[in-house]
XYZ file of C-alpha atoms in Angstrom:
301
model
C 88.875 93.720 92.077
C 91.266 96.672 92.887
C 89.573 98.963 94.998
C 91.634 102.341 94.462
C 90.222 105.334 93.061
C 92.270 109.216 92.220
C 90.423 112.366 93.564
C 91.020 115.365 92.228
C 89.817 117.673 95.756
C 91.615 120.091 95.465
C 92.464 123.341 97.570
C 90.475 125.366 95.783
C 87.412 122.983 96.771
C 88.549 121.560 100.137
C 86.846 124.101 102.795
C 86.563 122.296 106.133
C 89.088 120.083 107.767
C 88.097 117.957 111.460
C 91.178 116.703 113.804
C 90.940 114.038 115.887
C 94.537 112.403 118.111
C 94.674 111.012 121.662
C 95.617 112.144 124.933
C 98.960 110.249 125.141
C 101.350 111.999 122.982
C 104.306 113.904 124.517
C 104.480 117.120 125.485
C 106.134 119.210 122.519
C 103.714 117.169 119.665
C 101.007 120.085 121.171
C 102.870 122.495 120.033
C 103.770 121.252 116.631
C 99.863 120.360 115.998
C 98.840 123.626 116.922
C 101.337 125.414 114.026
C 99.758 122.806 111.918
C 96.189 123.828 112.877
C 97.375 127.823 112.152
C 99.314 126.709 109.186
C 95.890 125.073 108.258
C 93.534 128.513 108.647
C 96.160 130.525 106.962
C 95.382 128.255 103.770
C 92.049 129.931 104.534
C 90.723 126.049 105.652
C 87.532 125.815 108.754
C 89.093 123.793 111.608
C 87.457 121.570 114.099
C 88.847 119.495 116.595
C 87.433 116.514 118.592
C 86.520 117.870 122.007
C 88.505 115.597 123.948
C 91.911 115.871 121.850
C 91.083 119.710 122.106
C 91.186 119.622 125.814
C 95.011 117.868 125.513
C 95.963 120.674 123.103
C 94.681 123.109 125.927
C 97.015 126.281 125.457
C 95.472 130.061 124.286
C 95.897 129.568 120.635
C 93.353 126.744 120.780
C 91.133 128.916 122.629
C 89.347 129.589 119.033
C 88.877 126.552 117.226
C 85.284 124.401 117.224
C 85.190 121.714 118.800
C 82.863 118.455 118.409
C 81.758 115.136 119.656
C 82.613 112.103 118.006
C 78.758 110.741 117.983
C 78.272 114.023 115.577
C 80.927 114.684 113.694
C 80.111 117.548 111.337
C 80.411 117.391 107.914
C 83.827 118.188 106.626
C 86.020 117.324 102.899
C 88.978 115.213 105.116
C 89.691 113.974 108.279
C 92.933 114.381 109.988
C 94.021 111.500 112.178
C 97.560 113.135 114.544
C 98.923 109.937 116.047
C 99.631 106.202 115.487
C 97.662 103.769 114.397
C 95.500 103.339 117.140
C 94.375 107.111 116.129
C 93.948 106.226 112.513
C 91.437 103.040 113.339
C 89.463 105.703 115.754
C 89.368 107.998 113.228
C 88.031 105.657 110.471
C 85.304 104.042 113.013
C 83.966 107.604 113.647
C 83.877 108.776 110.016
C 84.002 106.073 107.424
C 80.017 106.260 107.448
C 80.021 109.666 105.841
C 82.520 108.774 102.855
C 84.966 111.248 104.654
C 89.054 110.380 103.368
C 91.516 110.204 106.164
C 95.313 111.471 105.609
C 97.033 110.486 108.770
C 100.560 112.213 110.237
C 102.426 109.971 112.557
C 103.261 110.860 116.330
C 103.312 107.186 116.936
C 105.912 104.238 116.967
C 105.489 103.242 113.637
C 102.296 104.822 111.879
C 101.602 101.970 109.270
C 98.409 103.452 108.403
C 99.922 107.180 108.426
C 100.730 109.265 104.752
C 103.645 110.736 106.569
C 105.078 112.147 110.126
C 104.460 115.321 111.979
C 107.801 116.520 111.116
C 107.090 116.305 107.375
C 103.817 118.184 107.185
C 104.300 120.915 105.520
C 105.205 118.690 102.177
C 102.221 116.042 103.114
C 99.827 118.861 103.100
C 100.649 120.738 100.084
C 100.310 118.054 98.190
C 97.178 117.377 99.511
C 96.036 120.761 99.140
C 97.510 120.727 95.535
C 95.670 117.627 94.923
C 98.645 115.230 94.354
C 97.177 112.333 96.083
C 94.819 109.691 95.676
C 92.779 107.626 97.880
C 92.584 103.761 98.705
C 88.855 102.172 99.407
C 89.848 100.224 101.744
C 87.695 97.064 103.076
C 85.930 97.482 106.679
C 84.296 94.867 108.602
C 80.736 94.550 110.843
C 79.574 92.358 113.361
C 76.481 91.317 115.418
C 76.036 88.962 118.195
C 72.564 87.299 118.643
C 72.856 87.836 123.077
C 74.274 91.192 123.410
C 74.734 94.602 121.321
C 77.909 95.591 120.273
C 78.169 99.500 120.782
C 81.001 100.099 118.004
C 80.463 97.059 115.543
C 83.035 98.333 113.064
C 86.566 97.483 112.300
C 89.202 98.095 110.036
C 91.848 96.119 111.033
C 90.262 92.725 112.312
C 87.856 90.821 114.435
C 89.288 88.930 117.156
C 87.414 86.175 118.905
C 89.879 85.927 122.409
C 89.586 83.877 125.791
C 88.463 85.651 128.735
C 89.308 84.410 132.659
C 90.505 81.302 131.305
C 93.711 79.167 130.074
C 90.992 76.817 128.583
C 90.540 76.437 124.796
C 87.863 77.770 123.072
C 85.970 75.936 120.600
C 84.309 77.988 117.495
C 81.972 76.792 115.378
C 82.596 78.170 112.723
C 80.424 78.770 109.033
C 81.235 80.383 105.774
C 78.434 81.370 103.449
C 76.219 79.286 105.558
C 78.118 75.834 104.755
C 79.947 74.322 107.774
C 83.542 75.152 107.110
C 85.249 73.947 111.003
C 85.150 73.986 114.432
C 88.616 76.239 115.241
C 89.812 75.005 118.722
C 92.268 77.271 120.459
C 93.090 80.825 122.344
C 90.778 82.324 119.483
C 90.783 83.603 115.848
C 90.928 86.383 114.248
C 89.070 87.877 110.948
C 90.962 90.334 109.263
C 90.985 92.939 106.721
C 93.784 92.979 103.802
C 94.569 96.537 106.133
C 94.812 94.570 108.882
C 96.628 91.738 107.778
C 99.943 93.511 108.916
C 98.891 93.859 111.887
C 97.369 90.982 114.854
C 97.150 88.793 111.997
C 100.673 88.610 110.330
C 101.458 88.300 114.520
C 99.780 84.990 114.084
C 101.287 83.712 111.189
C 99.158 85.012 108.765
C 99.736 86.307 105.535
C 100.081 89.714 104.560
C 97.912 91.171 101.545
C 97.805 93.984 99.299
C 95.222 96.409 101.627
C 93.543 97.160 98.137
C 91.915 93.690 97.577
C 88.906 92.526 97.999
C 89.547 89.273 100.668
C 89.355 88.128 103.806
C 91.830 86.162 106.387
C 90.874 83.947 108.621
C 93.523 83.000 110.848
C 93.696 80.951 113.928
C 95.379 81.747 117.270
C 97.241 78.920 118.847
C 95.484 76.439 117.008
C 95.776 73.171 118.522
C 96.163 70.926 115.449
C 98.070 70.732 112.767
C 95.521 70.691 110.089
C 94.455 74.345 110.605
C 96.051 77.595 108.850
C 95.162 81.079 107.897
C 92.376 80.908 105.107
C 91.574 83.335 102.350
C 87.953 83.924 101.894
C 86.373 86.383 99.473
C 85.322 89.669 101.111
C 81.179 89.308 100.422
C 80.991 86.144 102.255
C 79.483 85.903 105.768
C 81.119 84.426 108.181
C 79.200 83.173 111.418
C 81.086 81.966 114.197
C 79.602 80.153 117.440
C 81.619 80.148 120.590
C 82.169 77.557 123.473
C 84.115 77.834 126.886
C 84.867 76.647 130.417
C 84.118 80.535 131.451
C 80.711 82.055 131.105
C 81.886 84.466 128.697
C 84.733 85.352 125.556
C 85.772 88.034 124.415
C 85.497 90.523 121.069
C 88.041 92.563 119.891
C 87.001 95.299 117.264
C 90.199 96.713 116.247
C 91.240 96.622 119.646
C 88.012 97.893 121.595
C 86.788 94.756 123.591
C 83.159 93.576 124.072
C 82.077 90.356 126.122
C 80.110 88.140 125.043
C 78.245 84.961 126.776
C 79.415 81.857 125.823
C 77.212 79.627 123.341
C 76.034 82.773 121.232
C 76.798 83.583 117.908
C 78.436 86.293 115.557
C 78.162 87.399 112.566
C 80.677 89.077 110.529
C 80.813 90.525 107.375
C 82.232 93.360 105.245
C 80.682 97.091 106.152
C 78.264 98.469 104.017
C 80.988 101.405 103.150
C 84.625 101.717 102.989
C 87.445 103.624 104.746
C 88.617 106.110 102.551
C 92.436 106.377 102.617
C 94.423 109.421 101.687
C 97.410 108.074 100.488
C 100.591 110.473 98.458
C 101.001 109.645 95.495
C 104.610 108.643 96.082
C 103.515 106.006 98.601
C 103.077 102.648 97.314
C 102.441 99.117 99.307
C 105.692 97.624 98.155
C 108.068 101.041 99.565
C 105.686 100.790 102.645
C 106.503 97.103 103.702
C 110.558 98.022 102.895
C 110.365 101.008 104.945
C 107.963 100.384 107.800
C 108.038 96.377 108.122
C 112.017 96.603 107.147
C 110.594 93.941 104.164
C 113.506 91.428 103.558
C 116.214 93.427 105.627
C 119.244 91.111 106.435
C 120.441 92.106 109.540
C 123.119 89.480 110.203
């Protein structure tokens, strides 16, 4: 099933905006996101900005604007992710709970996740703000481990099951829909999102898929045997992995944001119980975005 839905929020309804970016952008991107931000309450839009990315902005005309903290974001009708992708998966761990869409505006390298750059705003946000845009549900992930809680157990890239202090293989245990399906031995594996699928998991071979569908990847890292490859597994199913290693513990990866675990326990991982909600232009499309941001088929010889 094709998640991917048109919403008709338009200016006229669209009241309150919140901003979130990161600390690491260079020095003239402040000034261009704070003429966004007045460009923004001249439309007659509330801004709020995450307290930490309102600190980087630090200059008198940001003197005004609210500020919050992620753990309580306030209630808004979009969320504005200024970055790369890094910012976008922050943004959508933070806010996916409350149904809030996300339109991010590239300051990164590439900005996969991103409707547009920085440089094109003014045409990214009036059609926004004319409602010419639709959003993508796109598929998020949860996990638990039975020795240890995870503090941010969301992700909507991937799941990565990694070595820590160790050139030794891990062995994984691994279970789908509670029927033995292998045990994966190698540097780890990874369970991915279709979103994420163009990211640590097409690094590993895997295949890339349409970030509207309803699937899963699994996908091995350094497997060592032959008879192992990137599997396709429908998105309801439950995967529960059990870990093994020479070092007392592995590690986690949730979308990039690393927890350790002891070895011998378990996780389980499964699809979130909501969506990321993707503001996408209605000019974008999957098939322009792998030509233009993955160079899709380029011949460079």
């Amino acid at each position: 099933m094709l998640r991917l839905y048109k919403i008709c929020t338009t200016f006229a309804s669209m009241k309150r905006i919140v901003i979130f970016g990161n600390n690491f952008q260079q020095d003239d991107d402040a000034t261009k996101v704070l003429s966004l931000i007045e460009y923004l309450r001249r439309q007659g839009l509330e801004v709020a900005v995450e307290q930490d990315y309102l600190r980087y902005l630090n200059n008198d005309a940001a003197s005004g604007l609210a500020s919050f903290d992620v753990s309580a974001v306030p209630e808004a009708d979009m969320a504005l992710s200024l970055g790369g992708d890094g910012t976008f998966l922050t943004t959508a761990m933070w806010v996916s709970r409350q149904g809030m869409p996300i339109l991010g505006l590239n300051l990164g390298h590439l900005g996969y996740l991103t409707a547009g750059r920085l440089d094109e705003t003014s045409n990214v946000l009036d059609d926004v703000l004319s409602g010419n845009y639709r959003i993508e549900e796109r598929t998020m992930l949860q996990v638990e481990c039975d020795a240890v809680e995870i503090p941010h157990p969301w992700a909507l890239n991937e799941i990565a099951i990694l070595r820590h202090d160790t050139s030794s293989m891990l062995d994984m245990e691994t279970r789908l829909r509670s029927h033995e399906l292998t045990t994966y031995r190698g540097d780890g594996l990874i369970i991915s999102t279709p979103t994420g699928s163009t990211a640590y998991n097409m690094s590993v071979g895997g295949p890339i898929l349409e970030p509207t569908t309803s699937c899963l990847v699994l996908s091995p890292i350094s497997p060592h045997s032959l008879t192992m490859r990137p599997l396709v597994v429908r998105d309801d199913s439950e995967i529960a992995v059990r870990t093994y290693s020479r070092a007392s513990q592995y590690e986690v990866s949730i979308d990039g944001e690393v927890t350790l675990c002891p070895t011998g326990s378990m996780l389980i991982i499964k699809r979130a119980p909501y969506c990321a909600r993707v503001v996408q232009r209605l000019g974008n499309n999957f098939a322009s975005t792998l030509r233009q941001k993955l160079l899709w088929g380029t011949d460079q010889r």
